[in-house]
PDB file of C-alpha atoms in Angstrom:
ATOM      1  CA  MET A   1     135.116  46.377 157.719  1.00 72.00           C
ATOM      2  CA  GLU A   2     131.403  46.265 156.660  1.00 82.00           C
ATOM      3  CA  VAL A   3     130.311  48.334 159.588  1.00 82.00           C
ATOM      4  CA  LEU A   4     132.943  50.932 158.763  1.00 83.00           C
ATOM      5  CA  GLN A   5     131.704  51.171 155.172  1.00 85.00           C
ATOM      6  CA  GLU A   6     128.079  51.605 156.385  1.00 85.00           C
ATOM      7  CA  GLN A   7     129.108  54.388 158.683  1.00 87.00           C
ATOM      8  CA  LEU A   8     131.141  56.070 155.940  1.00 85.00           C
ATOM      9  CA  ILE A   9     128.151  55.821 153.526  1.00 86.00           C
ATOM     10  CA  ALA A  10     125.857  57.363 156.211  1.00 85.00           C
ATOM     11  CA  ILE A  11     128.233  60.186 156.851  1.00 89.00           C
ATOM     12  CA  VAL A  12     128.662  60.896 153.172  1.00 84.00           C
ATOM     13  CA  GLY A  13     124.792  60.852 152.734  1.00 84.00           C
ATOM     14  CA  THR A  14     124.421  63.268 155.560  1.00 87.00           C
ATOM     15  CA  LEU A  15     127.052  65.609 154.179  1.00 87.00           C
ATOM     16  CA  LEU A  16     125.418  65.535 150.754  1.00 85.00           C
ATOM     17  CA  THR A  17     122.066  66.332 152.328  1.00 89.00           C
ATOM     18  CA  VAL A  18     123.507  69.354 154.148  1.00 86.00           C
ATOM     19  CA  VAL A  19     125.354  70.570 150.950  1.00 84.00           C
ATOM     20  CA  VAL A  20     122.249  70.210 148.790  1.00 88.00           C
ATOM     21  CA  GLY A  21     120.135  71.931 151.457  1.00 88.00           C
ATOM     22  CA  TYR A  22     122.529  74.839 151.763  1.00 85.00           C
ATOM     23  CA  ALA A  23     122.736  75.143 147.948  1.00 87.00           C
ATOM     24  CA  VAL A  24     118.959  75.302 147.555  1.00 89.00           C
ATOM     25  CA  LYS A  25     118.658  77.900 150.271  1.00 87.00           C
ATOM     26  CA  GLN A  26     121.425  80.016 148.580  1.00 87.00           C
ATOM     27  CA  LEU A  27     119.562  79.678 145.229  1.00 85.00           C
ATOM     28  CA  LYS A  28     116.260  80.774 146.838  1.00 82.00           C
ATOM     29  CA  ASN A  29     118.004  83.802 148.389  1.00 81.00           C
ATOM     30  CA  PHE A  30     119.612  84.703 145.110  1.00 80.00           C
ATOM     31  CA  LEU A  31     116.270  84.487 143.255  1.00 76.00           C
ATOM     32  CA  ASP A  32     114.585  86.472 145.925  1.00 75.00           C
ATOM     33  CA  ARG A  33     117.307  89.216 145.606  1.00 73.00           C
ATOM     34  CA  LYS A  34     116.926  89.310 141.883  1.00 72.00           C
ATOM     35  CA  GLY A  35     113.147  89.608 142.123  1.00 75.00           C
ATOM     36  CA  ILE A  36     112.715  86.478 140.114  1.00 77.00           C
ATOM     37  CA  THR A  37     110.408  84.849 142.666  1.00 77.00           C
ATOM     38  CA  GLU A  38     108.222  87.921 142.821  1.00 79.00           C
ATOM     39  CA  ARG A  39     108.023  88.159 138.956  1.00 81.00           C
ATOM     40  CA  LEU A  40     107.056  84.364 138.794  1.00 82.00           C
ATOM     41  CA  GLU A  41     104.322  84.990 141.426  1.00 85.00           C
ATOM     42  CA  GLN A  42     103.047  87.925 139.380  1.00 86.00           C
ATOM     43  CA  TYR A  43     102.976  85.788 136.267  1.00 87.00           C
ATOM     44  CA  GLU A  44     101.045  83.125 138.125  1.00 89.00           C
ATOM     45  CA  LYS A  45      98.615  85.581 139.612  1.00 90.00           C
ATOM     46  CA  SER A  46      97.980  87.490 136.462  1.00 90.00           C
ATOM     47  CA  ALA A  47      97.372  84.165 134.519  1.00 91.00           C
ATOM     48  CA  ARG A  48      94.939  82.975 137.059  1.00 90.00           C
ATOM     49  CA  ILE A  49      92.905  86.143 137.229  1.00 90.00           C
ATOM     50  CA  ALA A  50      92.802  86.293 133.346  1.00 91.00           C
ATOM     51  CA  VAL A  51      91.652  82.642 133.069  1.00 90.00           C
ATOM     52  CA  GLU A  52      89.023  83.084 135.660  1.00 90.00           C
ATOM     53  CA  ALA A  53      87.759  86.317 134.014  1.00 90.00           C
ATOM     54  CA  VAL A  54      87.689  84.666 130.564  1.00 90.00           C
ATOM     55  CA  GLU A  55      85.718  81.763 131.929  1.00 87.00           C
ATOM     56  CA  LYS A  56      83.151  83.979 133.674  1.00 88.00           C
ATOM     57  CA  ILE A  57      82.733  86.203 130.551  1.00 87.00           C
ATOM     58  CA  ALA A  58      82.408  83.041 128.329  1.00 85.00           C
ATOM     59  CA  GLU A  59      79.349  81.947 130.467  1.00 84.00           C
ATOM     60  CA  ASN A  60      77.359  84.902 128.890  1.00 86.00           C
ATOM     61  CA  GLU A  61      79.275  85.868 125.754  1.00 86.00           C
ATOM     62  CA  HIS A  62      80.768  83.900 122.906  1.00 84.00           C
ATOM     63  CA  ILE A  63      84.547  84.022 122.969  1.00 84.00           C
ATOM     64  CA  PRO A  64      86.009  82.282 119.838  1.00 85.00           C
ATOM     65  CA  ASP A  65      89.362  81.597 121.397  1.00 88.00           C
ATOM     66  CA  LYS A  66      89.591  81.663 125.193  1.00 88.00           C
ATOM     67  CA  PHE A  67      93.312  81.068 125.152  1.00 88.00           C
ATOM     68  CA  GLN A  68      93.972  84.117 123.081  1.00 90.00           C
ATOM     69  CA  GLU A  69      91.715  86.192 125.128  1.00 89.00           C
ATOM     70  CA  ALA A  70      93.467  85.135 128.276  1.00 91.00           C
ATOM     71  CA  LYS A  71      96.743  85.718 126.700  1.00 90.00           C
ATOM     72  CA  LYS A  72      95.765  89.251 125.742  1.00 91.00           C
ATOM     73  CA  ARG A  73      94.608  90.004 129.329  1.00 90.00           C
ATOM     74  CA  VAL A  74      97.751  88.590 130.964  1.00 91.00           C
ATOM     75  CA  VAL A  75     100.053  90.665 128.704  1.00 91.00           C
ATOM     76  CA  ARG A  76      98.025  93.769 129.317  1.00 90.00           C
ATOM     77  CA  ASP A  77      97.993  93.137 133.115  1.00 88.00           C
ATOM     78  CA  LEU A  78     101.779  92.558 133.172  1.00 87.00           C
ATOM     79  CA  LYS A  79     102.542  95.624 131.161  1.00 88.00           C
ATOM     80  CA  LYS A  80     100.962  97.706 133.894  1.00 86.00           C
ATOM     81  CA  TYR A  81     103.820  96.528 136.072  1.00 80.00           C
ATOM     82  CA  GLY A  82     106.445  96.891 133.392  1.00 84.00           C
ATOM     83  CA  ILE A  83     106.913  93.091 133.232  1.00 83.00           C
ATOM     84  CA  GLU A  84     107.496  91.310 129.969  1.00 85.00           C
ATOM     85  CA  ILE A  85     106.845  87.579 129.428  1.00 87.00           C
ATOM     86  CA  SER A  86     107.914  85.227 126.698  1.00 88.00           C
ATOM     87  CA  ASP A  87     105.267  83.302 124.672  1.00 89.00           C
ATOM     88  CA  ASP A  88     106.454  79.944 126.055  1.00 90.00           C
ATOM     89  CA  ASP A  89     106.196  81.218 129.640  1.00 89.00           C
ATOM     90  CA  LEU A  90     102.889  82.854 128.968  1.00 88.00           C
ATOM     91  CA  LYS A  91     101.462  79.547 127.533  1.00 90.00           C
ATOM     92  CA  TYR A  92     102.826  77.608 130.539  1.00 90.00           C
ATOM     93  CA  PHE A  93     101.263  79.990 133.132  1.00 90.00           C
ATOM     94  CA  ILE A  94      97.838  80.087 131.356  1.00 90.00           C
ATOM     95  CA  GLU A  95      97.778  76.353 131.003  1.00 90.00           C
ATOM     96  CA  SER A  96      98.715  76.003 134.674  1.00 90.00           C
ATOM     97  CA  ALA A  97      95.912  78.380 135.726  1.00 91.00           C
ATOM     98  CA  VAL A  98      93.451  76.429 133.543  1.00 89.00           C
ATOM     99  CA  GLU A  99      94.556  73.159 135.194  1.00 89.00           C
ATOM    100  CA  GLY A 100      94.257  74.744 138.638  1.00 86.00           C
ATOM    101  CA  LEU A 101      90.706  75.953 137.756  1.00 81.00           C
ATOM    102  CA  ARG A 102      89.734  72.535 136.503  1.00 82.00           C
ATOM    103  CA  LYS A 103      91.053  70.897 139.684  1.00 80.00           C
ATOM    104  CA  GLY A 104      89.194  73.391 141.851  1.00 72.00           C
ATOM    105  CA  VAL A 105      85.935  72.748 139.973  1.00 60.00           C
ATOM    106  CA  ALA A 106      86.466  68.996 140.232  1.00 57.00           C
ATOM    107  CA  GLU A 107      86.890  69.236 144.043  1.00 55.00           C
TER     108      GLU A 107
END
């Protein structure tokens, strides 16, 4: 009886893995079709470029608020592509870019 239960649990686990894998694949395909993935990549790229630019400029010039300067640059860059971004998302992507830059410097 115990062997049967173990086999049943293994089969259920395998089926769940297959179902979850299929669901994730379908979600990725859906997001790709909607252009969400591309938009997120553009957010990330714009934030990284803005943060790097502000850091380079700040080496030679005084920038009172680097976050606000980066924010302004990201919004300006995304507007070129007709992409809007919420303040919360903007903050997240800028902070993520700053963290990535810090990790790059540390390495």
